[in-house]
PDB file of C-alpha atoms in Angstrom:
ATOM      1  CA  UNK A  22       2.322 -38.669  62.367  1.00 58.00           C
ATOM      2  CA  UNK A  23       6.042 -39.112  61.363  1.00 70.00           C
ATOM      3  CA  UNK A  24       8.554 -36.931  62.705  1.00 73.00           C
ATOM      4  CA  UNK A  25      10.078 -35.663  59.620  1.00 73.00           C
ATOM      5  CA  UNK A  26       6.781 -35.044  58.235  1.00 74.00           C
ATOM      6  CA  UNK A  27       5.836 -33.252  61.375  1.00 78.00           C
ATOM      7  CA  UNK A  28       8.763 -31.012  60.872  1.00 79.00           C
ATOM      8  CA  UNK A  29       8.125 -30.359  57.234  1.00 76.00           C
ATOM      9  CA  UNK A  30       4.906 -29.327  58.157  1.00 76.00           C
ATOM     10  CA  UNK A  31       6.253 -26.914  60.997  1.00 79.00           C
ATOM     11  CA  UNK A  32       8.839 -25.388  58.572  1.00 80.00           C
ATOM     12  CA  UNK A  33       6.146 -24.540  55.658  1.00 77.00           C
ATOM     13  CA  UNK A  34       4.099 -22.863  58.608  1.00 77.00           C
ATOM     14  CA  UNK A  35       6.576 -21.134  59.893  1.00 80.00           C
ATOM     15  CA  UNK A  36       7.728 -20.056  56.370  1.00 78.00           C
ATOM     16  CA  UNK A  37       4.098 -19.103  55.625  1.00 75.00           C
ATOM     17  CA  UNK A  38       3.859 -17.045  58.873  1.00 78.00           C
ATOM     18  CA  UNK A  39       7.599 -15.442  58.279  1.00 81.00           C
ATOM     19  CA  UNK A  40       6.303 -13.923  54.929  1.00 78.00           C
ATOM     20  CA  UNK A  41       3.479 -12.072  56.192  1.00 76.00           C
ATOM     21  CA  UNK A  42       6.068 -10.646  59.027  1.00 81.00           C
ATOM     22  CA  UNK A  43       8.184 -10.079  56.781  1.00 82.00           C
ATOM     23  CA  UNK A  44       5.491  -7.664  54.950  1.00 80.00           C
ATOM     24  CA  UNK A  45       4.804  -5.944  58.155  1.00 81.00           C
ATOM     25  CA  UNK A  46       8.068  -5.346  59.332  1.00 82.00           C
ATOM     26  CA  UNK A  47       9.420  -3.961  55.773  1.00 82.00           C
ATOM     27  CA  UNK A  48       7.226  -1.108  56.423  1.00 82.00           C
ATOM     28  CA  UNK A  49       7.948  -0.685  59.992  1.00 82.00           C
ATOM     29  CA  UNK A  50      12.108  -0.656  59.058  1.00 78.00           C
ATOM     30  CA  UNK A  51      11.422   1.701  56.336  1.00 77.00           C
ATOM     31  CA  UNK A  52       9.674   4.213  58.017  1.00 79.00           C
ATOM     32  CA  UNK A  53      12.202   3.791  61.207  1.00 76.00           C
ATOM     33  CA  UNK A  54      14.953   3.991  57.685  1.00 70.00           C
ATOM     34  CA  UNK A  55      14.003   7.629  56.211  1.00 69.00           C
ATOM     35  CA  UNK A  56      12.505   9.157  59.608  1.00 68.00           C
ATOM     36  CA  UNK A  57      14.560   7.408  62.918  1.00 71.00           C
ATOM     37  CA  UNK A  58      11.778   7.097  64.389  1.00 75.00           C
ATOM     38  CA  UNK A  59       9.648   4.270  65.750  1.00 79.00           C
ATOM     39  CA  UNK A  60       6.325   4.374  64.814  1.00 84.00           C
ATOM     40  CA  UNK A  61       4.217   3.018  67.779  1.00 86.00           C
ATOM     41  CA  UNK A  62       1.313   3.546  65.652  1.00 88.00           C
ATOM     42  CA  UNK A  63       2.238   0.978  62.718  1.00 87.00           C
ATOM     43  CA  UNK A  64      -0.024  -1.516  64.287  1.00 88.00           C
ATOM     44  CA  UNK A  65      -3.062   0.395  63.680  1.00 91.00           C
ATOM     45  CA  UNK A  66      -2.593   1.348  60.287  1.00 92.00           C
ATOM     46  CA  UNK A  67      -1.971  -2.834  59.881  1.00 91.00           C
ATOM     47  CA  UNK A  68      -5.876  -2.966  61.761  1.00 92.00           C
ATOM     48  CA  UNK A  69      -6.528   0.322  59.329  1.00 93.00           C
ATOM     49  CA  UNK A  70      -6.005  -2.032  56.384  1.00 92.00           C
ATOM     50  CA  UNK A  71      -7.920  -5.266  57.436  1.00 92.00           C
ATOM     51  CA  UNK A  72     -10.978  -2.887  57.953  1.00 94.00           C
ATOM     52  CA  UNK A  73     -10.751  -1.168  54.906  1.00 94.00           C
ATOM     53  CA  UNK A  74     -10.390  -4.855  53.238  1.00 93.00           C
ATOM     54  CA  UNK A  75     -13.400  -5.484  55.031  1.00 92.00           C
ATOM     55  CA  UNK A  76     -15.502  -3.386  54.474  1.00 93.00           C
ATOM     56  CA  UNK A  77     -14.632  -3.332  50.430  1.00 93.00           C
ATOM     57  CA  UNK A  78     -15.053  -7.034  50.350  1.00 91.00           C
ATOM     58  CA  UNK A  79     -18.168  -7.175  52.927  1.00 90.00           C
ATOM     59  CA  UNK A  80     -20.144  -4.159  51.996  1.00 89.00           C
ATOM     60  CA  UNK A  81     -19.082  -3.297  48.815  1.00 90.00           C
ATOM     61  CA  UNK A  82     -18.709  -6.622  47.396  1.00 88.00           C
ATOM     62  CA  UNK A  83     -15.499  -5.774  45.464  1.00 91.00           C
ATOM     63  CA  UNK A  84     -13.401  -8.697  44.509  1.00 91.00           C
ATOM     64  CA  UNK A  85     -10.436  -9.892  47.122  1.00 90.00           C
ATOM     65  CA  UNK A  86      -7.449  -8.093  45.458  1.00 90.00           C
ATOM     66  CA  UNK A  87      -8.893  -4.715  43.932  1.00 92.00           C
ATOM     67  CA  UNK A  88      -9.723  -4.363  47.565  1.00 92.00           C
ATOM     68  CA  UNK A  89      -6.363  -4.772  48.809  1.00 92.00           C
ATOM     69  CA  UNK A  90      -4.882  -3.012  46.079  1.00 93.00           C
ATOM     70  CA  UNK A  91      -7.423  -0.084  46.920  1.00 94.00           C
ATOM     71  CA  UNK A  92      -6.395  -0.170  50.859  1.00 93.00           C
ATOM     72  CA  UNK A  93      -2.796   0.258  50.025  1.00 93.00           C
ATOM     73  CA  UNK A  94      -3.801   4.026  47.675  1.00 94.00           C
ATOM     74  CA  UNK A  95      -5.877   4.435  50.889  1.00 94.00           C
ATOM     75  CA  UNK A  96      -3.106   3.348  53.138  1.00 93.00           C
ATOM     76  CA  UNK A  97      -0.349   5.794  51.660  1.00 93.00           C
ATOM     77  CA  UNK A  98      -2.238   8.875  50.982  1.00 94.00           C
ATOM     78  CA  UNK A  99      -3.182   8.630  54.797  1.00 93.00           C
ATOM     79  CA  UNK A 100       0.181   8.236  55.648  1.00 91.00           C
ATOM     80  CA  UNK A 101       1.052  10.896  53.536  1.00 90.00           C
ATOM     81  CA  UNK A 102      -1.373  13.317  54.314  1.00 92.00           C
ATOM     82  CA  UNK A 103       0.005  12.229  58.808  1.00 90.00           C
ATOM     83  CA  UNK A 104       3.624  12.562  57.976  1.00 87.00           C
ATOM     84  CA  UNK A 105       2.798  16.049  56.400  1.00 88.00           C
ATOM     85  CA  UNK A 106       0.405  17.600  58.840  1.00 89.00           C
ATOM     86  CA  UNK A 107       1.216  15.523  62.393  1.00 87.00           C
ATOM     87  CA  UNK A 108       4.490  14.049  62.047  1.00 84.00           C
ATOM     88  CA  UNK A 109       7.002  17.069  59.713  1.00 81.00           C
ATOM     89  CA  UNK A 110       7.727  19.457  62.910  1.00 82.00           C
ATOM     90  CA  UNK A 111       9.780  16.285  64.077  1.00 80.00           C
ATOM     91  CA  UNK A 112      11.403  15.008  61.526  1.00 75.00           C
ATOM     92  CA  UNK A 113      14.575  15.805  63.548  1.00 74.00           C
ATOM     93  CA  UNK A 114      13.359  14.997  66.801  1.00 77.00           C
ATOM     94  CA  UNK A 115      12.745  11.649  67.359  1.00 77.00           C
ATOM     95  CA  UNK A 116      11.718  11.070  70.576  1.00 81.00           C
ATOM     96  CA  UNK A 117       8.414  14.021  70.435  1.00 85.00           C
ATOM     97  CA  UNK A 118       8.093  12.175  67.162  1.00 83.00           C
ATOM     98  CA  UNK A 119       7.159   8.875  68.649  1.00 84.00           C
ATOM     99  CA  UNK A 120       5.412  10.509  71.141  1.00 88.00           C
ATOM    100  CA  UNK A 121       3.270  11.467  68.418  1.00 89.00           C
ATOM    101  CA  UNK A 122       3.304   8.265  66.970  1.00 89.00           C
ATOM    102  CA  UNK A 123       1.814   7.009  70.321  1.00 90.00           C
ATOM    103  CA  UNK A 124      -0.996   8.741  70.152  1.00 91.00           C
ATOM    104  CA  UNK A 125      -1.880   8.971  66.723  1.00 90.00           C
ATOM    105  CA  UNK A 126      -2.112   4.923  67.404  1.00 90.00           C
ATOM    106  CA  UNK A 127      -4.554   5.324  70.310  1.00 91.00           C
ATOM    107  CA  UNK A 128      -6.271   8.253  67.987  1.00 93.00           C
ATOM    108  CA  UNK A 129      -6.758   5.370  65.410  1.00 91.00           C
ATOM    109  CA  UNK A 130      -7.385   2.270  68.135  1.00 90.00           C
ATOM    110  CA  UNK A 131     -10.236   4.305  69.396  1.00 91.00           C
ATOM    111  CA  UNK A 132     -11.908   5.876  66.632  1.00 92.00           C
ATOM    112  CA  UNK A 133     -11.632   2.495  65.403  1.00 91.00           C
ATOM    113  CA  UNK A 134     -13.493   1.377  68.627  1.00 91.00           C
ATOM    114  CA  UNK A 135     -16.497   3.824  68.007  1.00 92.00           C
ATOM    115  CA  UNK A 136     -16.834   3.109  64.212  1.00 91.00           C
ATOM    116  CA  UNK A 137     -17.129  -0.360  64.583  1.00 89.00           C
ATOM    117  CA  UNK A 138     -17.100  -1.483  67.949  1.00 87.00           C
ATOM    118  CA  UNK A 139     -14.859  -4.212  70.293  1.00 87.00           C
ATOM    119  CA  UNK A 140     -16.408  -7.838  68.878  1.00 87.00           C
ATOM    120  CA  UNK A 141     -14.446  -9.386  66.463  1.00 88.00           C
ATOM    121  CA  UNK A 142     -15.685  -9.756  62.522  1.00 87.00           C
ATOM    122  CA  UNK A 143     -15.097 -12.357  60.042  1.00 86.00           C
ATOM    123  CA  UNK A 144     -14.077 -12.159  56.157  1.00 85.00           C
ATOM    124  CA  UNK A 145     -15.278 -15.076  53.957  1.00 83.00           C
ATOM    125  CA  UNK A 146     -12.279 -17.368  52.655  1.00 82.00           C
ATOM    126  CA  UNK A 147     -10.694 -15.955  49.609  1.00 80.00           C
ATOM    127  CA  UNK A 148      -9.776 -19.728  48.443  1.00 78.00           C
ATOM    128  CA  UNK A 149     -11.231 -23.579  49.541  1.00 80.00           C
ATOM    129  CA  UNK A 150      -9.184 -27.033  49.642  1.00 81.00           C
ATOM    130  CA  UNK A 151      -5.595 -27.899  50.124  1.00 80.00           C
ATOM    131  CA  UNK A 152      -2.581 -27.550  48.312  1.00 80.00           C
ATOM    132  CA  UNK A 153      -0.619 -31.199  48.834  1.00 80.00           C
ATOM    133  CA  UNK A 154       2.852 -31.218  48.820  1.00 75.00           C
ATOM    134  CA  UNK A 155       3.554 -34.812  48.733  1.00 74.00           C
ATOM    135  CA  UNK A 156       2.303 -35.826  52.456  1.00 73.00           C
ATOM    136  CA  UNK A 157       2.969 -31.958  53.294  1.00 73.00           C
ATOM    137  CA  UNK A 158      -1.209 -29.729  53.523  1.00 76.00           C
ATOM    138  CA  UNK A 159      -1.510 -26.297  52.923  1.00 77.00           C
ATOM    139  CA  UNK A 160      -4.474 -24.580  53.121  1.00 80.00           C
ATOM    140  CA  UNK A 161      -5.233 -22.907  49.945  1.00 83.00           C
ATOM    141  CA  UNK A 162      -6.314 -19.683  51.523  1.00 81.00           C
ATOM    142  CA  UNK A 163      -3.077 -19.394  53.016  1.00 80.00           C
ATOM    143  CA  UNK A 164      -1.161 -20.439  49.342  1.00 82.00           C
ATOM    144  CA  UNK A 165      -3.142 -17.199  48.314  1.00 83.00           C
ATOM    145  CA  UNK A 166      -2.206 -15.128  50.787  1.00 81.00           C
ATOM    146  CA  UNK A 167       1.106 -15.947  50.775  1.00 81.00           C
ATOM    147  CA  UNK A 168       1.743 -15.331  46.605  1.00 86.00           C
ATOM    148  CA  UNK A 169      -0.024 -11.973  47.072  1.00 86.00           C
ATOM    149  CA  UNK A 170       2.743 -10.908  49.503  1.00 83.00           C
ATOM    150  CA  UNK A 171       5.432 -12.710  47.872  1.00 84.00           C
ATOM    151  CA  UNK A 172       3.914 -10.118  44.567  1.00 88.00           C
ATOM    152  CA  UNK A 173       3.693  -7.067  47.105  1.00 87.00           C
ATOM    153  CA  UNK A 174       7.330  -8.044  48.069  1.00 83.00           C
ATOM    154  CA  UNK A 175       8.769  -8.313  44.584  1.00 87.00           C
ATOM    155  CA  UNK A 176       7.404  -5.133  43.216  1.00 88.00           C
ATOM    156  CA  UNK A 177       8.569  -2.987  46.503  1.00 84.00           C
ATOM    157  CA  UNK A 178      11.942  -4.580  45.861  1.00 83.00           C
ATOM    158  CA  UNK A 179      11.640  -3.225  42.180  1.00 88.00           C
ATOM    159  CA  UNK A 180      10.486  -0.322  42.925  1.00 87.00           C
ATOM    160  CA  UNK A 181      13.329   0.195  45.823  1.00 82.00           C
ATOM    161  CA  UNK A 182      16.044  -1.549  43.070  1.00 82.00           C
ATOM    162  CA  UNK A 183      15.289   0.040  39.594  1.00 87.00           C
ATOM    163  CA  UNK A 184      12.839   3.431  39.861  1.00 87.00           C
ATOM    164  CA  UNK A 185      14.518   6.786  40.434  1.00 87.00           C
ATOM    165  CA  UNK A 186      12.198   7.671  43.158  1.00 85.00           C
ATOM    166  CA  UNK A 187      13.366   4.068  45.029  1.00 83.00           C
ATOM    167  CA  UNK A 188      17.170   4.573  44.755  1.00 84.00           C
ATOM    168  CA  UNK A 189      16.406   8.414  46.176  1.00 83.00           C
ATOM    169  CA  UNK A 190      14.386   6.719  49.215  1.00 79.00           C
ATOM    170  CA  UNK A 191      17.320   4.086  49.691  1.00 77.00           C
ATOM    171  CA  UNK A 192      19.642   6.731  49.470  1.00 79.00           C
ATOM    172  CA  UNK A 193      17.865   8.687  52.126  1.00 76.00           C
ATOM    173  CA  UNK A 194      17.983   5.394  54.562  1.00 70.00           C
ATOM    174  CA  UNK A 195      21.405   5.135  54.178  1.00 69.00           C
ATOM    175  CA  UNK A 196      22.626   8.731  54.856  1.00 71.00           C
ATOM    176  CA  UNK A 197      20.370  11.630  54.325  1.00 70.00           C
ATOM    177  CA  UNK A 198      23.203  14.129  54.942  1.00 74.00           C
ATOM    178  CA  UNK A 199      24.711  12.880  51.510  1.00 77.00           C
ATOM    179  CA  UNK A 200      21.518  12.548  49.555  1.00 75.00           C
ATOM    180  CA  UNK A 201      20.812  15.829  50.305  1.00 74.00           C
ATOM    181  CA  UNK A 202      24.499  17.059  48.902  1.00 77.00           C
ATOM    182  CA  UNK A 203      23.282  15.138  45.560  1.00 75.00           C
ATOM    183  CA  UNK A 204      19.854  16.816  45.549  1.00 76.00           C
ATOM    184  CA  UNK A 205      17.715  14.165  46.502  1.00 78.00           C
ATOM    185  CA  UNK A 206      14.530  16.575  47.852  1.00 77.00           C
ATOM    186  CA  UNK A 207      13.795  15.100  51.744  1.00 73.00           C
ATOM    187  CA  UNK A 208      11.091  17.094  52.040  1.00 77.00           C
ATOM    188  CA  UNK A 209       9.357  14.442  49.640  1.00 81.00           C
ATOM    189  CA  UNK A 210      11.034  11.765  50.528  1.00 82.00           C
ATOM    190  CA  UNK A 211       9.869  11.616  53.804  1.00 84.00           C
ATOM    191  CA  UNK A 212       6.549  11.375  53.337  1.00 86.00           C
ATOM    192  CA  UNK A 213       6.428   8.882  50.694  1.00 87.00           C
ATOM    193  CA  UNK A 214       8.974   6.691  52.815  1.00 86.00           C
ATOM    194  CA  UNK A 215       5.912   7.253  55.772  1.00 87.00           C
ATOM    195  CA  UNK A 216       3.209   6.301  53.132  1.00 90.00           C
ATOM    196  CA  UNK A 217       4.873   3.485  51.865  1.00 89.00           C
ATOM    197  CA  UNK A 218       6.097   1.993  55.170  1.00 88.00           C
ATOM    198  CA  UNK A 219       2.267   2.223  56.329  1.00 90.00           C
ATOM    199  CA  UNK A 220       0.572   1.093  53.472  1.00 91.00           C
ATOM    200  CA  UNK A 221       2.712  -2.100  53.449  1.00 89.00           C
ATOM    201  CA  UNK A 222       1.317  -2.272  57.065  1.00 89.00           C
ATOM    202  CA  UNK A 223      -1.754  -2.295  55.528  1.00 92.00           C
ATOM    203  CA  UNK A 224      -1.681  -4.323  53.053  1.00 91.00           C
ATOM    204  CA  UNK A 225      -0.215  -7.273  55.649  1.00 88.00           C
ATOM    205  CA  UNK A 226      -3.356  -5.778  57.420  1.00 89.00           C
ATOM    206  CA  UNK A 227      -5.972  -6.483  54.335  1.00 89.00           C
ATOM    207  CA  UNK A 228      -4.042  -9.997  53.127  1.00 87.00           C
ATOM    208  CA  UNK A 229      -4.244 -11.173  56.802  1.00 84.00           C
ATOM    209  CA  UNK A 230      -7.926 -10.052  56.634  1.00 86.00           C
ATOM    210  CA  UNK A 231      -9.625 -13.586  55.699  1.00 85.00           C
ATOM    211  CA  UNK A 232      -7.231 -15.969  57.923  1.00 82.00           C
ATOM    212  CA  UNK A 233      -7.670 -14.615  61.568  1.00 81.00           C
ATOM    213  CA  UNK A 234     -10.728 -12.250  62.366  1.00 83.00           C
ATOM    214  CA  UNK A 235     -10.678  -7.907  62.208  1.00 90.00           C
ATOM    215  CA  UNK A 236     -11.107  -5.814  64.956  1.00 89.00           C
ATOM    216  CA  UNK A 237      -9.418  -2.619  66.672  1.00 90.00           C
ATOM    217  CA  UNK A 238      -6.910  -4.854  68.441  1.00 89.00           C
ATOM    218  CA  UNK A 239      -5.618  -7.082  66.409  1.00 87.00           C
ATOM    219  CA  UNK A 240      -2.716  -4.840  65.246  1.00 83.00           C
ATOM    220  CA  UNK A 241      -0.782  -5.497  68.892  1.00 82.00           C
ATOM    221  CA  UNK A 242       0.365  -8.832  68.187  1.00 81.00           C
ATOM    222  CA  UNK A 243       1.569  -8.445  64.303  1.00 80.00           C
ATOM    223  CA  UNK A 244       3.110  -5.170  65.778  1.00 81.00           C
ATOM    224  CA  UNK A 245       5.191  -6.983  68.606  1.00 83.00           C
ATOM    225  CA  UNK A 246       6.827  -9.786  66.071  1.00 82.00           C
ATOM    226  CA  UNK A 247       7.236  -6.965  63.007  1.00 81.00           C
ATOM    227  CA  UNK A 248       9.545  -4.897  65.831  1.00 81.00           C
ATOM    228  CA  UNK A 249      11.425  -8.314  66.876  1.00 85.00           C
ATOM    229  CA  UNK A 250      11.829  -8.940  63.139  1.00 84.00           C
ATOM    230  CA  UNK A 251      13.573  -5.198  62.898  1.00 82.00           C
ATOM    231  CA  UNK A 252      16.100  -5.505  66.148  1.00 82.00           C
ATOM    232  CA  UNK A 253      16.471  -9.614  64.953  1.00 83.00           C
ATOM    233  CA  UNK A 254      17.451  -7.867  61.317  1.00 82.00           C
ATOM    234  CA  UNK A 255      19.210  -4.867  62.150  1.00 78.00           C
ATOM    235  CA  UNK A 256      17.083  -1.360  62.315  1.00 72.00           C
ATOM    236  CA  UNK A 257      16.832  -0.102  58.906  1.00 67.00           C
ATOM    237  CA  UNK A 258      18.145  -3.151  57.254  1.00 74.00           C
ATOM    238  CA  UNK A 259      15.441  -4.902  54.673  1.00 74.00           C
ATOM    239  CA  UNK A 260      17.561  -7.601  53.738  1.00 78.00           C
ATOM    240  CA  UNK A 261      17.802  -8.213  57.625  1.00 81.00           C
ATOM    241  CA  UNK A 262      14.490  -7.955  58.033  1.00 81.00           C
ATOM    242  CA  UNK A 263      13.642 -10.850  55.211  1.00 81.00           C
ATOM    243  CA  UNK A 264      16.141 -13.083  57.245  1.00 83.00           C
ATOM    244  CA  UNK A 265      15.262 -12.235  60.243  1.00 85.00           C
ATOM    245  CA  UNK A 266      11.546 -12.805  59.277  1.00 84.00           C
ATOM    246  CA  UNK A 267      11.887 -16.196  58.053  1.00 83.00           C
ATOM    247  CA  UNK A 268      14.018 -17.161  60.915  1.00 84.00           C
ATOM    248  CA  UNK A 269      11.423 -15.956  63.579  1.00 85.00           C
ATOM    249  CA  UNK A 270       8.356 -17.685  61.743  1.00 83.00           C
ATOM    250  CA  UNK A 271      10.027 -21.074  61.604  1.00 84.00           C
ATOM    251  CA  UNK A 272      11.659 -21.237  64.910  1.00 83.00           C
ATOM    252  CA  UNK A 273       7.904 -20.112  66.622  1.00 83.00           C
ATOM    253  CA  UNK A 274       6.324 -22.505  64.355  1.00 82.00           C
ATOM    254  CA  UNK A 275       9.052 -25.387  65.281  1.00 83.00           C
ATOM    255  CA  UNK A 276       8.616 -24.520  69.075  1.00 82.00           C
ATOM    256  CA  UNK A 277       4.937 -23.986  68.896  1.00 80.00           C
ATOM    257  CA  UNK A 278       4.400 -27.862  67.053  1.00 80.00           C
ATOM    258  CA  UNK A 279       6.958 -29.709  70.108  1.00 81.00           C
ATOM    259  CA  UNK A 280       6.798 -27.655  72.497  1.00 79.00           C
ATOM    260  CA  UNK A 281       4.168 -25.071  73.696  1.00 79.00           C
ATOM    261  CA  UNK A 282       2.946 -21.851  72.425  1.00 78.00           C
ATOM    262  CA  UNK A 283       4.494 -20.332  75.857  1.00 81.00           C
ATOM    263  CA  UNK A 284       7.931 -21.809  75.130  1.00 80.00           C
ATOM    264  CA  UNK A 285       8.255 -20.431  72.188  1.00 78.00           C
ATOM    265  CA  UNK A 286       7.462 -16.848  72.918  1.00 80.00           C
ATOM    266  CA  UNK A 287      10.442 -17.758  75.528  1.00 84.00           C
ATOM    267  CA  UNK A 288      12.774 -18.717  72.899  1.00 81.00           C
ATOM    268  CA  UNK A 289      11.730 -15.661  70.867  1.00 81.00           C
ATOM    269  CA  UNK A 290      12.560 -13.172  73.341  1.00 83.00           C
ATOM    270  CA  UNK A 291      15.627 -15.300  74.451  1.00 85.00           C
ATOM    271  CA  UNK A 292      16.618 -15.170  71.029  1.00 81.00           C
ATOM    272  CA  UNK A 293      15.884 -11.353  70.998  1.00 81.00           C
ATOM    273  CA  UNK A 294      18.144 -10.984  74.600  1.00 85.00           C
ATOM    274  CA  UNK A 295      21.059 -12.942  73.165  1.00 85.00           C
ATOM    275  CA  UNK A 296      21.397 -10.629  69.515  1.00 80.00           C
ATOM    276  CA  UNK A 297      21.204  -7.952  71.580  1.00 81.00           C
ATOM    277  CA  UNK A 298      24.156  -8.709  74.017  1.00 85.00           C
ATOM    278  CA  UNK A 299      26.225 -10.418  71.502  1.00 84.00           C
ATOM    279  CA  UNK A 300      25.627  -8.506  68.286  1.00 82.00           C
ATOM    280  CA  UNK A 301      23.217  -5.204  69.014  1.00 80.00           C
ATOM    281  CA  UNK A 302      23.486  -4.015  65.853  1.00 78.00           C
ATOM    282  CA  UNK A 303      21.326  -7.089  64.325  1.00 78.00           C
ATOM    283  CA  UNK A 304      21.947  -9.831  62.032  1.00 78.00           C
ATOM    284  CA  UNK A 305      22.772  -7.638  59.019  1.00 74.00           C
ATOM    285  CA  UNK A 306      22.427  -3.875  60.681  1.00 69.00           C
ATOM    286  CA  UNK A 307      25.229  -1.446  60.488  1.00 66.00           C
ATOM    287  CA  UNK A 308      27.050  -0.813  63.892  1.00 63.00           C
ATOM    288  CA  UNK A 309      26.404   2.674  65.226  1.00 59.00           C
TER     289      UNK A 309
END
């Protein structure tokens, strides 16, 4: 194959791959945003939301999207329902608050485990063919994928840009001492910043669903690159998070097309090393 079409096709993966980080790891900086903490158990609402994708699209036999868009009410009225019963006595302690976080993940990862058991399951295709791009191949399943999180994107950015209720929650991220001066309520922000940041987890979780298979571990892995995309980006930066996103996806797809798989989770974390000793506050984070 030629070289330059060999790298064209490693960039559109790893663009392809960045967005549905970049999904991920919006939550996960949002919730770390309004709360400070770092929720250890974001990975398992992301394995939450493929099973609940699942089973809607497997047992039920609902169509693709009404599914997802039904695993994201699920998703946030969870996360509501955690950050108000589990997660509110430490909303200014963050350290017994991810302790929680831990185990509420190995709470999920396990009942998970009993429900429906360690083998891996498999969604049908929500698309067939190719999309061609001169000489460049897409898989149509993951053109799909990828518009519905480019749509899930867009409207959170909305939402965040233009709604009162988004402004209060950005408001919050920023400083919560002066939102609360201008009346912002934090006692409902918090958890609808929770909900949110896990039901984006989940829909990555249910869009993911029909390219790789569902079971109670695959949230580890997504997990791992959405908290390199937030300490790439900055901690409680978004638009650091998109950059930061984009950047990991294409470099591991680059790496993983000439090099090895191997070498470029070393470049990754090399990557990871270097922002940290030369800039620790991320690419676009705000210095402490």
């Amino acid at each position: 194959m030629d070289l330059s079409l060999l790298i064209g096709q490693a960039v559109v993966n790893g663009l392809v791959v960045g967005l549905l980080y970049l999904l991920m790891a919006v939550g996960f900086t949002l919730v770390f945003g309004v709360m400070r903490i770092v929720n250890f158990a974001h990975a398992e609402f992301y394995m939450l939301g493929a099973f609940v994708t699942f089973l809607c699209v497997t047992r039920f036999e609902l169509p693709f999207l009404p599914s997802v868009a039904l695993t994201f009410v699920v998703a946030v009225i969870i996360g509501w329902v955690i950050e108000w019963a589990v997660l509110k006595p430490f909303r200014h302690d963050e350290l017994n608050g991810m302790i929680a976080t831990i185990g509420l993940a190995m709470i999920l990862q396990n009942g998970a485990l009993m429900l429906f058991g360690p083998d891996p399951q498999s969604m049908p295709s929500v698309a067939t063919g190719v999309l061609r791009m001169g000489d460049l191949l897409v898989p149509n399943s993951r053109v799909y994928v990828v518009l519905c999180s480019a749509a899930v994107l867009l409207a959170m950015w909305l939402f965040l840009r233009t709604s009162r209720t988004g402004r209060a929650l950005r408001a919050v991220v920023q400083d919560i001492e002066i939102a609360q001066i201008q009346g912002i309520k934090a006692k409902l922000i918090y958890p609808l910043g929770f909900g949110l940041g896990v039901g984006l987890a989940a829909v990555a979780g249910g869009l993911m669903a029909p390219l790789f298979s569902v079971s109670p571990f695959i949230g580890a892995g997504p997990m791992l690159k959405a908290f390199i995309v937030v300490i790439l980006g900055g901690l409680g930066s978004i638009p650091g998070a998109a950059l930061a996103s984009l950047l990991l996806g294409i470099t591991e797809s680059v790496a993983g097309t000439f090099l090895s798989t191997s070498t470029a989770d070393i470049l990754i974390f090399a990557l990871v090393i270097g922002m940290l000793v030369v800039r620790p506050s991320g690419l676009l984070g705000r210095p402490e």
